[in-house]
Amino acid sequence: MRILWIDDEIELLKPYIYILSQKGYEVTTASNGPDGLALVQKSNYDIVFLDEMMIGMDGLEVLEKLKLYDPNIVVIMITKISEEELMNRAFSQLADDYIIKPFTPNQILAALKRVHEKKTLASERIKRDFFQLTLKRRNVRDFKDWINYYLMLVSWGENIDQFGDETLRESFIEEKLESNKEFARYIENNYPIWLAKNNGPILSNLFFTNFVLPHLNDRKVYLFVFDSMSVAQWVGLVPILKEHYNIITNYYYSILPTATPYSRNAIFSGMLPLEIYQKYPQYWVFEESGQNRFEEDLLKIQLSKLGFSDKVLFIKTKRSEDLLPLSNVLLNNDYHLIIVIVNFLDSLIHTIRAQRTLNEIVNNEQTLIHLTKIWFKNSEFYRLLEKLKSKENLIIISSDHGFIRVNRPTIICGGREISSNLRYKYGGALRVDEKTAILLDHPGDFMLPSGRKGTKFAIAKMDYYFIYPTKPQEYEETYKHSYQHGGVSLDEMILPVAFLTPRAFHE
């Protein structure tokens, strides 16, 4: 068990730390609040011992920030206050247990036993309540229900990672598989109707008019589009940003395929892919490189249609360091709308696949979420957001599509020219098991351009990925358990769109 002990007199506690280490606990120390918070954001700890009275940032302030960052973190407060006074203090609502100074080693061990028992009780409660998730899925009727169910699924993922045992984790994996199976069936039946009748959820092509346009007359707007950011990743970032911003999160659906050439071009054009190809063929690229190079041109077309003529800044970044030379420009009041595309998260999931060691470390979604939090906290994007908190702007943070960890291969056959993406394919004479993928003989049904006669689309369902009949074992060894996007799953299609306003202007 890993313990973090935060105390400004940590040197005096060495005898207690030694006793804990002899009992098998791994103890890390910090002599002040900011250093302790930094350690929590860089690594996982089972329990935090926190001194209430510290010079500088006191224990109460540290406790509040710890719980904002991770509501599930277990904190034992060390205080000189009596039990009655403690229960009247605000931190008694946040701390999991307490020890009153002066204390003995036995009191420390007793507190550890108490919080362990609390975690055991919480684990038992989670097991009992888990069946609510299945009941919720059985009552799903429409796209709004799917959003609500998926948010529950994301929350359960966090709880099970914190408290669940192996049996419960296996049950959760089975629940995700079954839910994505039903969701794929729902999408296959309803998606073409949404496109034809415009009676479904907000899709990528409707993103701008629904989420950005209504706010452009009120104030300056920053739009950050994080490529490949899932709902679960966004939920992990919220506690970091809550310290500076009031946050309201809405949700929308990515179009299919859930891949950047389709979803992000739709966001900035306000059109579905087939509409772009028919009206502006010069801006649609069939080659598998540079497919998003005309995003800014498509954005100008959409803004012109919407009657918006104020100055716009459009920036694409691959690394957070790319923002350093642009800091002054990004804070420039001449621009009414600033759009920043952040490609790091998409690069991250592909880097994990390419590097075997990293792939072994990031072996589940919760680990990837933690890695995302570490990157974000140390990125130039976060530093920019810290600067923007003093300005009365609206910040919108969203994603163009999510991703899923693929586990099951499905063989696809076709002509010589087939696109390379593992979760969707287009080409001539495609053949695939339709239990594992949506096969479109007529791509226009999904408002997809085909380019040449006879082109079909195949879009993978659930956690399947495409492999060719030649060298199937080689493909499976290379891509199994990698993170991919482009297909039909809750993780890829349901996306966050968050509205951030600085807390300083609301307090």
PDB file of C-alpha atoms in Angstrom, residues 252-475:
ATOM      1  CA  TYR A 252     -23.018  15.257 -28.814  1.00  0.00           C
ATOM      2  CA  TYR A 253     -22.427  12.433 -31.325  1.00  0.00           C
ATOM      3  CA  SER A 254     -19.617  12.075 -33.833  1.00  0.00           C
ATOM      4  CA  ILE A 255     -20.608  11.246 -37.384  1.00  0.00           C
ATOM      5  CA  LEU A 256     -19.415   7.987 -38.935  1.00  0.00           C
ATOM      6  CA  PRO A 257     -16.686   7.001 -39.481  1.00  0.00           C
ATOM      7  CA  THR A 258     -15.430   8.329 -36.146  1.00  0.00           C
ATOM      8  CA  ALA A 259     -12.202   9.530 -37.728  1.00  0.00           C
ATOM      9  CA  THR A 260     -10.670  12.979 -38.136  1.00  0.00           C
ATOM     10  CA  PRO A 261     -11.085  13.300 -41.944  1.00  0.00           C
ATOM     11  CA  TYR A 262     -14.831  12.904 -41.509  1.00  0.00           C
ATOM     12  CA  SER A 263     -15.756  14.213 -38.079  1.00  0.00           C
ATOM     13  CA  ARG A 264     -13.509  17.286 -37.943  1.00  0.00           C
ATOM     14  CA  ASN A 265     -14.142  18.365 -41.528  1.00  0.00           C
ATOM     15  CA  ALA A 266     -17.851  18.130 -40.661  1.00  0.00           C
ATOM     16  CA  ILE A 267     -17.383  20.272 -37.542  1.00  0.00           C
ATOM     17  CA  PHE A 268     -15.657  23.111 -39.377  1.00  0.00           C
ATOM     18  CA  SER A 269     -17.699  22.992 -42.582  1.00  0.00           C
ATOM     19  CA  GLY A 270     -21.123  22.514 -40.998  1.00  0.00           C
ATOM     20  CA  MET A 271     -21.719  19.882 -43.671  1.00  0.00           C
ATOM     21  CA  LEU A 272     -21.741  16.108 -43.914  1.00  0.00           C
ATOM     22  CA  PRO A 273     -18.898  14.539 -45.941  1.00  0.00           C
ATOM     23  CA  LEU A 274     -21.012  13.882 -49.036  1.00  0.00           C
ATOM     24  CA  GLU A 275     -22.236  17.505 -48.997  1.00  0.00           C
ATOM     25  CA  ILE A 276     -18.636  18.771 -48.856  1.00  0.00           C
ATOM     26  CA  TYR A 277     -17.688  16.550 -51.785  1.00  0.00           C
ATOM     27  CA  GLN A 278     -20.702  17.593 -53.862  1.00  0.00           C
ATOM     28  CA  LYS A 279     -20.498  21.341 -53.175  1.00  0.00           C
ATOM     29  CA  TYR A 280     -16.747  21.852 -52.716  1.00  0.00           C
ATOM     30  CA  PRO A 281     -14.976  18.873 -54.319  1.00  0.00           C
ATOM     31  CA  GLN A 282     -11.657  20.740 -54.256  1.00  0.00           C
ATOM     32  CA  TYR A 283     -11.729  20.522 -50.440  1.00  0.00           C
ATOM     33  CA  TRP A 284     -12.365  16.780 -50.144  1.00  0.00           C
ATOM     34  CA  VAL A 285      -9.256  14.576 -50.200  1.00  0.00           C
ATOM     35  CA  PHE A 286      -9.520  10.831 -50.880  1.00  0.00           C
ATOM     36  CA  GLU A 287      -5.781  10.202 -50.476  1.00  0.00           C
ATOM     37  CA  GLU A 288      -4.833   9.022 -46.983  1.00  0.00           C
ATOM     38  CA  SER A 289      -2.587  11.966 -46.178  1.00  0.00           C
ATOM     39  CA  GLY A 290      -3.521  15.598 -45.791  1.00  0.00           C
ATOM     40  CA  GLN A 291      -7.221  14.846 -45.557  1.00  0.00           C
ATOM     41  CA  ASN A 292      -7.776  17.729 -43.138  1.00  0.00           C
ATOM     42  CA  ARG A 293      -5.620  20.343 -44.817  1.00  0.00           C
ATOM     43  CA  PHE A 294      -8.637  22.404 -45.928  1.00  0.00           C
ATOM     44  CA  GLU A 295     -10.298  22.750 -42.518  1.00  0.00           C
ATOM     45  CA  GLU A 296      -9.666  26.474 -42.303  1.00  0.00           C
ATOM     46  CA  ASP A 297     -11.094  27.012 -45.806  1.00  0.00           C
ATOM     47  CA  LEU A 298     -14.201  25.047 -44.836  1.00  0.00           C
ATOM     48  CA  LEU A 299     -14.514  27.066 -41.632  1.00  0.00           C
ATOM     49  CA  LYS A 300     -14.449  30.336 -43.592  1.00  0.00           C
ATOM     50  CA  ILE A 301     -17.259  29.047 -45.799  1.00  0.00           C
ATOM     51  CA  GLN A 302     -19.370  28.122 -42.771  1.00  0.00           C
ATOM     52  CA  LEU A 303     -18.743  31.432 -40.977  1.00  0.00           C
ATOM     53  CA  SER A 304     -19.635  33.351 -44.123  1.00  0.00           C
ATOM     54  CA  LYS A 305     -22.921  31.446 -44.378  1.00  0.00           C
ATOM     55  CA  LEU A 306     -23.625  32.245 -40.739  1.00  0.00           C
ATOM     56  CA  GLY A 307     -22.927  35.948 -41.301  1.00  0.00           C
ATOM     57  CA  PHE A 308     -19.958  36.062 -38.931  1.00  0.00           C
ATOM     58  CA  SER A 309     -17.268  38.455 -40.164  1.00  0.00           C
ATOM     59  CA  ASP A 310     -15.144  39.206 -37.065  1.00  0.00           C
ATOM     60  CA  LYS A 311     -11.468  38.250 -36.914  1.00  0.00           C
ATOM     61  CA  VAL A 312     -10.768  34.549 -36.390  1.00  0.00           C
ATOM     62  CA  LEU A 313      -7.520  32.843 -35.408  1.00  0.00           C
ATOM     63  CA  PHE A 314      -7.187  29.182 -36.449  1.00  0.00           C
ATOM     64  CA  ILE A 315      -4.257  27.144 -35.072  1.00  0.00           C
ATOM     65  CA  LYS A 316      -3.262  23.467 -35.309  1.00  0.00           C
ATOM     66  CA  THR A 317      -0.778  22.010 -32.844  1.00  0.00           C
ATOM     67  CA  LYS A 318       0.914  18.624 -32.514  1.00  0.00           C
ATOM     68  CA  ARG A 319       2.717  19.355 -29.245  1.00  0.00           C
ATOM     69  CA  SER A 320       1.835  21.689 -26.401  1.00  0.00           C
ATOM     70  CA  GLU A 321       5.199  23.414 -26.925  1.00  0.00           C
ATOM     71  CA  ASP A 322       3.835  24.707 -30.238  1.00  0.00           C
ATOM     72  CA  LEU A 323       1.826  27.240 -28.210  1.00  0.00           C
ATOM     73  CA  LEU A 324       4.893  28.883 -26.660  1.00  0.00           C
ATOM     74  CA  PRO A 325       5.702  31.254 -29.557  1.00  0.00           C
ATOM     75  CA  LEU A 326       1.969  31.971 -29.970  1.00  0.00           C
ATOM     76  CA  SER A 327       1.248  33.015 -26.388  1.00  0.00           C
ATOM     77  CA  ASN A 328       0.918  36.737 -27.126  1.00  0.00           C
ATOM     78  CA  VAL A 329      -1.206  36.102 -30.207  1.00  0.00           C
ATOM     79  CA  LEU A 330      -3.572  33.819 -28.283  1.00  0.00           C
ATOM     80  CA  LEU A 331      -4.110  36.521 -25.662  1.00  0.00           C
ATOM     81  CA  ASN A 332      -4.617  39.202 -28.328  1.00  0.00           C
ATOM     82  CA  ASN A 333      -7.934  41.032 -27.994  1.00  0.00           C
ATOM     83  CA  ASP A 334      -8.156  41.633 -31.763  1.00  0.00           C
ATOM     84  CA  TYR A 335      -9.587  38.147 -32.341  1.00  0.00           C
ATOM     85  CA  HIS A 336     -13.204  37.457 -31.462  1.00  0.00           C
ATOM     86  CA  LEU A 337     -12.943  33.701 -32.080  1.00  0.00           C
ATOM     87  CA  ILE A 338      -9.804  31.661 -31.465  1.00  0.00           C
ATOM     88  CA  ILE A 339      -9.765  27.989 -32.458  1.00  0.00           C
ATOM     89  CA  VAL A 340      -6.960  25.675 -31.359  1.00  0.00           C
ATOM     90  CA  ILE A 341      -6.789  22.064 -32.554  1.00  0.00           C
ATOM     91  CA  VAL A 342      -4.826  19.880 -30.164  1.00  0.00           C
ATOM     92  CA  ASN A 343      -3.496  16.752 -31.854  1.00  0.00           C
ATOM     93  CA  PHE A 344      -1.527  15.414 -28.890  1.00  0.00           C
ATOM     94  CA  LEU A 345      -4.073  12.872 -27.619  1.00  0.00           C
ATOM     95  CA  ASP A 346      -4.435  11.256 -31.030  1.00  0.00           C
ATOM     96  CA  SER A 347      -0.634  11.076 -31.302  1.00  0.00           C
ATOM     97  CA  LEU A 348      -0.495   9.582 -27.811  1.00  0.00           C
ATOM     98  CA  ILE A 349      -2.767   6.610 -28.528  1.00  0.00           C
ATOM     99  CA  HIS A 350      -0.865   5.809 -31.734  1.00  0.00           C
ATOM    100  CA  THR A 351       2.491   6.169 -29.941  1.00  0.00           C
ATOM    101  CA  ILE A 352       1.321   3.644 -27.328  1.00  0.00           C
ATOM    102  CA  ARG A 353       0.674   1.102 -30.082  1.00  0.00           C
ATOM    103  CA  ALA A 354       4.059   1.709 -31.698  1.00  0.00           C
ATOM    104  CA  GLN A 355       6.124   1.366 -28.509  1.00  0.00           C
ATOM    105  CA  ARG A 356       5.884  -2.084 -26.939  1.00  0.00           C
ATOM    106  CA  THR A 357       7.039  -0.966 -23.466  1.00  0.00           C
ATOM    107  CA  LEU A 358       4.521   1.883 -23.336  1.00  0.00           C
ATOM    108  CA  ASN A 359       1.808  -0.448 -24.625  1.00  0.00           C
ATOM    109  CA  GLU A 360       2.516  -2.831 -21.736  1.00  0.00           C
ATOM    110  CA  ILE A 361       2.339   0.025 -19.206  1.00  0.00           C
ATOM    111  CA  VAL A 362      -0.858   1.593 -20.586  1.00  0.00           C
ATOM    112  CA  ASN A 363      -2.772  -1.678 -20.553  1.00  0.00           C
ATOM    113  CA  ASN A 364      -6.181  -0.297 -19.628  1.00  0.00           C
ATOM    114  CA  GLU A 365      -8.262   2.827 -20.042  1.00  0.00           C
ATOM    115  CA  GLN A 366      -7.829   4.046 -16.464  1.00  0.00           C
ATOM    116  CA  THR A 367      -4.043   4.058 -16.857  1.00  0.00           C
ATOM    117  CA  LEU A 368      -4.411   6.036 -20.086  1.00  0.00           C
ATOM    118  CA  ILE A 369      -6.658   8.543 -18.294  1.00  0.00           C
ATOM    119  CA  HIS A 370      -4.039   8.983 -15.583  1.00  0.00           C
ATOM    120  CA  LEU A 371      -1.358   9.495 -18.232  1.00  0.00           C
ATOM    121  CA  THR A 372      -3.572  12.111 -19.897  1.00  0.00           C
ATOM    122  CA  LYS A 373      -3.944  13.978 -16.598  1.00  0.00           C
ATOM    123  CA  ILE A 374      -0.164  14.042 -16.083  1.00  0.00           C
ATOM    124  CA  TRP A 375       0.377  15.379 -19.608  1.00  0.00           C
ATOM    125  CA  PHE A 376      -2.365  17.988 -19.327  1.00  0.00           C
ATOM    126  CA  LYS A 377      -1.228  19.332 -15.960  1.00  0.00           C
ATOM    127  CA  ASN A 378       2.285  19.884 -17.351  1.00  0.00           C
ATOM    128  CA  SER A 379       1.254  21.174 -20.776  1.00  0.00           C
ATOM    129  CA  GLU A 380       1.302  24.638 -22.301  1.00  0.00           C
ATOM    130  CA  PHE A 381      -2.450  24.277 -22.827  1.00  0.00           C
ATOM    131  CA  TYR A 382      -2.999  24.183 -19.082  1.00  0.00           C
ATOM    132  CA  ARG A 383      -0.691  27.168 -18.588  1.00  0.00           C
ATOM    133  CA  LEU A 384      -2.665  29.054 -21.229  1.00  0.00           C
ATOM    134  CA  LEU A 385      -5.914  28.220 -19.422  1.00  0.00           C
ATOM    135  CA  GLU A 386      -4.375  29.479 -16.173  1.00  0.00           C
ATOM    136  CA  LYS A 387      -3.710  32.820 -17.893  1.00  0.00           C
ATOM    137  CA  LEU A 388      -7.186  32.982 -19.392  1.00  0.00           C
ATOM    138  CA  LYS A 389      -8.876  32.570 -15.994  1.00  0.00           C
ATOM    139  CA  SER A 390      -8.339  36.293 -15.346  1.00  0.00           C
ATOM    140  CA  LYS A 391     -10.224  37.269 -18.498  1.00  0.00           C
ATOM    141  CA  GLU A 392     -13.979  37.214 -18.970  1.00  0.00           C
ATOM    142  CA  ASN A 393     -13.992  34.907 -21.983  1.00  0.00           C
ATOM    143  CA  LEU A 394     -15.931  31.780 -22.822  1.00  0.00           C
ATOM    144  CA  ILE A 395     -13.794  28.685 -23.317  1.00  0.00           C
ATOM    145  CA  ILE A 396     -15.257  25.688 -25.135  1.00  0.00           C
ATOM    146  CA  ILE A 397     -13.388  22.371 -24.936  1.00  0.00           C
ATOM    147  CA  SER A 398     -14.480  19.434 -27.047  1.00  0.00           C
ATOM    148  CA  SER A 399     -13.364  16.475 -29.136  1.00  0.00           C
ATOM    149  CA  ASP A 400     -13.904  15.325 -32.709  1.00  0.00           C
ATOM    150  CA  HIS A 401     -14.148  11.609 -31.825  1.00  0.00           C
ATOM    151  CA  GLY A 402     -13.147   9.171 -29.102  1.00  0.00           C
ATOM    152  CA  PHE A 403     -11.333   5.855 -29.284  1.00  0.00           C
ATOM    153  CA  ILE A 404     -11.644   2.259 -28.136  1.00  0.00           C
ATOM    154  CA  ARG A 405      -9.209  -0.492 -27.218  1.00  0.00           C
ATOM    155  CA  VAL A 406      -9.645  -3.130 -29.920  1.00  0.00           C
ATOM    156  CA  ASN A 407      -9.481  -6.776 -28.898  1.00  0.00           C
ATOM    157  CA  ARG A 408     -11.075  -8.886 -31.630  1.00  0.00           C
ATOM    158  CA  PRO A 409      -9.959  -9.188 -35.256  1.00  0.00           C
ATOM    159  CA  THR A 410     -12.381  -9.625 -38.137  1.00  0.00           C
ATOM    160  CA  ILE A 411     -11.260 -10.551 -41.645  1.00  0.00           C
ATOM    161  CA  ILE A 412     -12.059  -8.146 -44.475  1.00  0.00           C
ATOM    162  CA  CYS A 413     -11.631  -8.930 -48.178  1.00  0.00           C
ATOM    163  CA  GLY A 414     -11.811  -6.707 -51.217  1.00  0.00           C
ATOM    164  CA  GLY A 415     -10.068  -5.325 -54.269  1.00  0.00           C
ATOM    165  CA  ARG A 416      -6.506  -4.091 -54.533  1.00  0.00           C
ATOM    166  CA  GLU A 417      -7.162  -0.549 -53.322  1.00  0.00           C
ATOM    167  CA  ILE A 418      -8.521  -0.563 -49.779  1.00  0.00           C
ATOM    168  CA  SER A 419      -7.975   2.224 -47.250  1.00  0.00           C
ATOM    169  CA  SER A 420      -5.657   1.445 -44.341  1.00  0.00           C
ATOM    170  CA  ASN A 421      -7.605   2.432 -41.200  1.00  0.00           C
ATOM    171  CA  LEU A 422      -8.210  -0.495 -38.834  1.00  0.00           C
ATOM    172  CA  ARG A 423     -11.753   0.535 -37.819  1.00  0.00           C
ATOM    173  CA  TYR A 424     -13.177   1.560 -41.190  1.00  0.00           C
ATOM    174  CA  LYS A 425     -12.399   0.659 -44.786  1.00  0.00           C
ATOM    175  CA  TYR A 426     -13.476   1.864 -48.191  1.00  0.00           C
ATOM    176  CA  GLY A 427     -12.752   0.270 -51.533  1.00  0.00           C
ATOM    177  CA  GLY A 428     -14.169  -2.007 -54.170  1.00  0.00           C
ATOM    178  CA  ALA A 429     -15.833  -5.389 -53.600  1.00  0.00           C
ATOM    179  CA  LEU A 430     -15.524  -5.310 -49.804  1.00  0.00           C
ATOM    180  CA  ARG A 431     -16.677  -8.401 -47.931  1.00  0.00           C
ATOM    181  CA  VAL A 432     -16.858  -8.759 -44.150  1.00  0.00           C
ATOM    182  CA  ASP A 433     -18.875 -10.572 -41.501  1.00  0.00           C
ATOM    183  CA  GLU A 434     -21.789  -8.190 -40.895  1.00  0.00           C
ATOM    184  CA  LYS A 435     -21.992  -9.277 -37.264  1.00  0.00           C
ATOM    185  CA  THR A 436     -18.706  -7.442 -36.760  1.00  0.00           C
ATOM    186  CA  ALA A 437     -19.132  -4.447 -39.084  1.00  0.00           C
ATOM    187  CA  ILE A 438     -21.643  -2.258 -40.897  1.00  0.00           C
ATOM    188  CA  LEU A 439     -21.198  -2.901 -44.631  1.00  0.00           C
ATOM    189  CA  LEU A 440     -22.446  -0.088 -46.874  1.00  0.00           C
ATOM    190  CA  ASP A 441     -23.080  -1.021 -50.492  1.00  0.00           C
ATOM    191  CA  HIS A 442     -24.362   2.525 -50.942  1.00  0.00           C
ATOM    192  CA  PRO A 443     -22.143   4.933 -48.919  1.00  0.00           C
ATOM    193  CA  GLY A 444     -24.567   7.761 -49.714  1.00  0.00           C
ATOM    194  CA  ASP A 445     -26.972   6.222 -47.176  1.00  0.00           C
ATOM    195  CA  PHE A 446     -24.522   7.438 -44.516  1.00  0.00           C
ATOM    196  CA  MET A 447     -23.774  10.653 -46.476  1.00  0.00           C
ATOM    197  CA  LEU A 448     -20.301   9.416 -47.369  1.00  0.00           C
ATOM    198  CA  PRO A 449     -18.579  10.215 -50.683  1.00  0.00           C
ATOM    199  CA  SER A 450     -17.379   7.195 -52.630  1.00  0.00           C
ATOM    200  CA  GLY A 451     -15.332   8.860 -55.346  1.00  0.00           C
ATOM    201  CA  ARG A 452     -15.631   6.041 -57.820  1.00  0.00           C
ATOM    202  CA  LYS A 453     -18.372   3.645 -58.814  1.00  0.00           C
ATOM    203  CA  GLY A 454     -18.510   0.395 -56.847  1.00  0.00           C
ATOM    204  CA  THR A 455     -16.832   1.765 -53.720  1.00  0.00           C
ATOM    205  CA  LYS A 456     -18.175   0.319 -50.482  1.00  0.00           C
ATOM    206  CA  PHE A 457     -17.624   1.248 -46.842  1.00  0.00           C
ATOM    207  CA  ALA A 458     -17.137  -1.091 -43.887  1.00  0.00           C
ATOM    208  CA  ILE A 459     -17.315   0.346 -40.374  1.00  0.00           C
ATOM    209  CA  ALA A 460     -16.268  -1.902 -37.481  1.00  0.00           C
ATOM    210  CA  LYS A 461     -18.632  -2.466 -34.567  1.00  0.00           C
ATOM    211  CA  MET A 462     -17.864  -2.923 -30.883  1.00  0.00           C
ATOM    212  CA  ASP A 463     -14.168  -3.720 -30.263  1.00  0.00           C
ATOM    213  CA  TYR A 464     -13.425  -5.375 -33.628  1.00  0.00           C
ATOM    214  CA  TYR A 465     -10.628  -4.329 -35.970  1.00  0.00           C
ATOM    215  CA  PHE A 466     -10.035  -5.314 -39.566  1.00  0.00           C
ATOM    216  CA  ILE A 467      -7.306  -7.698 -40.676  1.00  0.00           C
ATOM    217  CA  TYR A 468      -6.593  -9.121 -44.111  1.00  0.00           C
ATOM    218  CA  PRO A 469      -6.758 -12.852 -44.915  1.00  0.00           C
ATOM    219  CA  THR A 470      -3.056 -12.729 -45.816  1.00  0.00           C
ATOM    220  CA  LYS A 471      -0.818 -12.821 -42.723  1.00  0.00           C
ATOM    221  CA  PRO A 472      -3.707 -12.702 -40.208  1.00  0.00           C
ATOM    222  CA  GLN A 473      -1.506 -13.764 -37.284  1.00  0.00           C
ATOM    223  CA  GLU A 474       0.973 -10.975 -37.996  1.00  0.00           C
ATOM    224  CA  TYR A 475      -1.809  -8.366 -38.060  1.00  0.00           C
TER     225      TYR A 475
END
